[in-house]
mmCIF file of C-alpha atoms in Angstrom:
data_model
loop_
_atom_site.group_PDB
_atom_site.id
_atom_site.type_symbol
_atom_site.label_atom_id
_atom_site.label_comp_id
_atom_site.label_asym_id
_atom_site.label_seq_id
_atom_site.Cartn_x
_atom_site.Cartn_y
_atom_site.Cartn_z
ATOM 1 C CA UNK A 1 65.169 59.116 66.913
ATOM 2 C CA UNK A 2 63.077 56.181 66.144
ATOM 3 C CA UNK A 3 59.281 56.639 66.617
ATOM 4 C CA UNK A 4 56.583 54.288 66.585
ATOM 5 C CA UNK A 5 52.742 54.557 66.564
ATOM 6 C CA UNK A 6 50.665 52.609 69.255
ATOM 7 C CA UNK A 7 48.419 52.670 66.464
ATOM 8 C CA UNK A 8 49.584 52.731 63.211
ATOM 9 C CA UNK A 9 47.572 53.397 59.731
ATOM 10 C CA UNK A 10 47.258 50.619 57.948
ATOM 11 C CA UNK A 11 45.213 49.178 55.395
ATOM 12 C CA UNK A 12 44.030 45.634 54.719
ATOM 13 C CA UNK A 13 45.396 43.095 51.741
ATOM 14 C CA UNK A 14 42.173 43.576 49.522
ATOM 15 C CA UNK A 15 41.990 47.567 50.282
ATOM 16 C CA UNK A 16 41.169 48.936 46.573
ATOM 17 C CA UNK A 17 44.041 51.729 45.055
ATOM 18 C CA UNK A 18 41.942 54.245 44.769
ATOM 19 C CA UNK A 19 41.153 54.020 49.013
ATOM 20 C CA UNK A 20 44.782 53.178 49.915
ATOM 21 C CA UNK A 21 45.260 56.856 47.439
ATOM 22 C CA UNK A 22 42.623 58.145 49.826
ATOM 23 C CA UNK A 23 44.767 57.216 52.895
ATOM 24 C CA UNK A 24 48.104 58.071 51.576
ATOM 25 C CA UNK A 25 46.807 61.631 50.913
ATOM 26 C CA UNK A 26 45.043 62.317 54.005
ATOM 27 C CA UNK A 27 47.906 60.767 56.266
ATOM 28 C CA UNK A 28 50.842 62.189 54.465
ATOM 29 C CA UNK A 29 52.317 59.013 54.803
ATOM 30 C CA UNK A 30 54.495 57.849 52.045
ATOM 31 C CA UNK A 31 54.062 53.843 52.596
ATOM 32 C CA UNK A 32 51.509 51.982 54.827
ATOM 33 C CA UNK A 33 52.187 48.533 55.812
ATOM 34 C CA UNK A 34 49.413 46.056 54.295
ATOM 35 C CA UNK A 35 48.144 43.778 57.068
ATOM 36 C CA UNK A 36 45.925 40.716 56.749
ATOM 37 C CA UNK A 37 44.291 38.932 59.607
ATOM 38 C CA UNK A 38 46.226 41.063 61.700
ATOM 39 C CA UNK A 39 49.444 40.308 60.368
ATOM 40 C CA UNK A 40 52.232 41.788 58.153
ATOM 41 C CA UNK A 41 52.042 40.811 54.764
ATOM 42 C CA UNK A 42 53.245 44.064 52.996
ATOM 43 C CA UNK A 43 54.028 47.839 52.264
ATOM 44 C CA UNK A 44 51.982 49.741 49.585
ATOM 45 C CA UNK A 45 54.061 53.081 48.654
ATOM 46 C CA UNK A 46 52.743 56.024 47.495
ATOM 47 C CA UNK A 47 54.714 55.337 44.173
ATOM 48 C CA UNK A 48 52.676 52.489 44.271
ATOM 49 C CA UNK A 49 49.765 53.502 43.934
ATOM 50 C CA UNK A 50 50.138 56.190 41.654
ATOM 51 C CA UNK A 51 51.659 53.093 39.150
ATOM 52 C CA UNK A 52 48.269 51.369 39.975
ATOM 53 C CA UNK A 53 46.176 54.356 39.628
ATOM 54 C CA UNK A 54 47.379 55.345 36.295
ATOM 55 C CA UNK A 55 48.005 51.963 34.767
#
């Protein structure tokens, strides 16, 4: 079944790796979509970051 938050985690366009790292832990989410001014404008992964936090 498809499920859907009423309110989602997500972080913001200039959210540092390291924090969005944070988030992806805590959560145990594997993406979070990256919003800015509200709106879509992305999906950080947790392959992602790890490529940001080691590079």
């Amino acid at each position: 079944a498809d499920m859907m938050s009423e309110h989602p985690t997500v972080v913001e366009s200039d959210t540092s790796i390291a924090e969005a790292a944070r988030i992806i832990h805590d959560t145990g989410h594997n993406r979070l979509p990256v919003v800015e001014h509200g709106r879509l404008v992305g999906v950080v992964t947790r392959v992602d970051v790890l490529g940001g936090l080691v590079a």
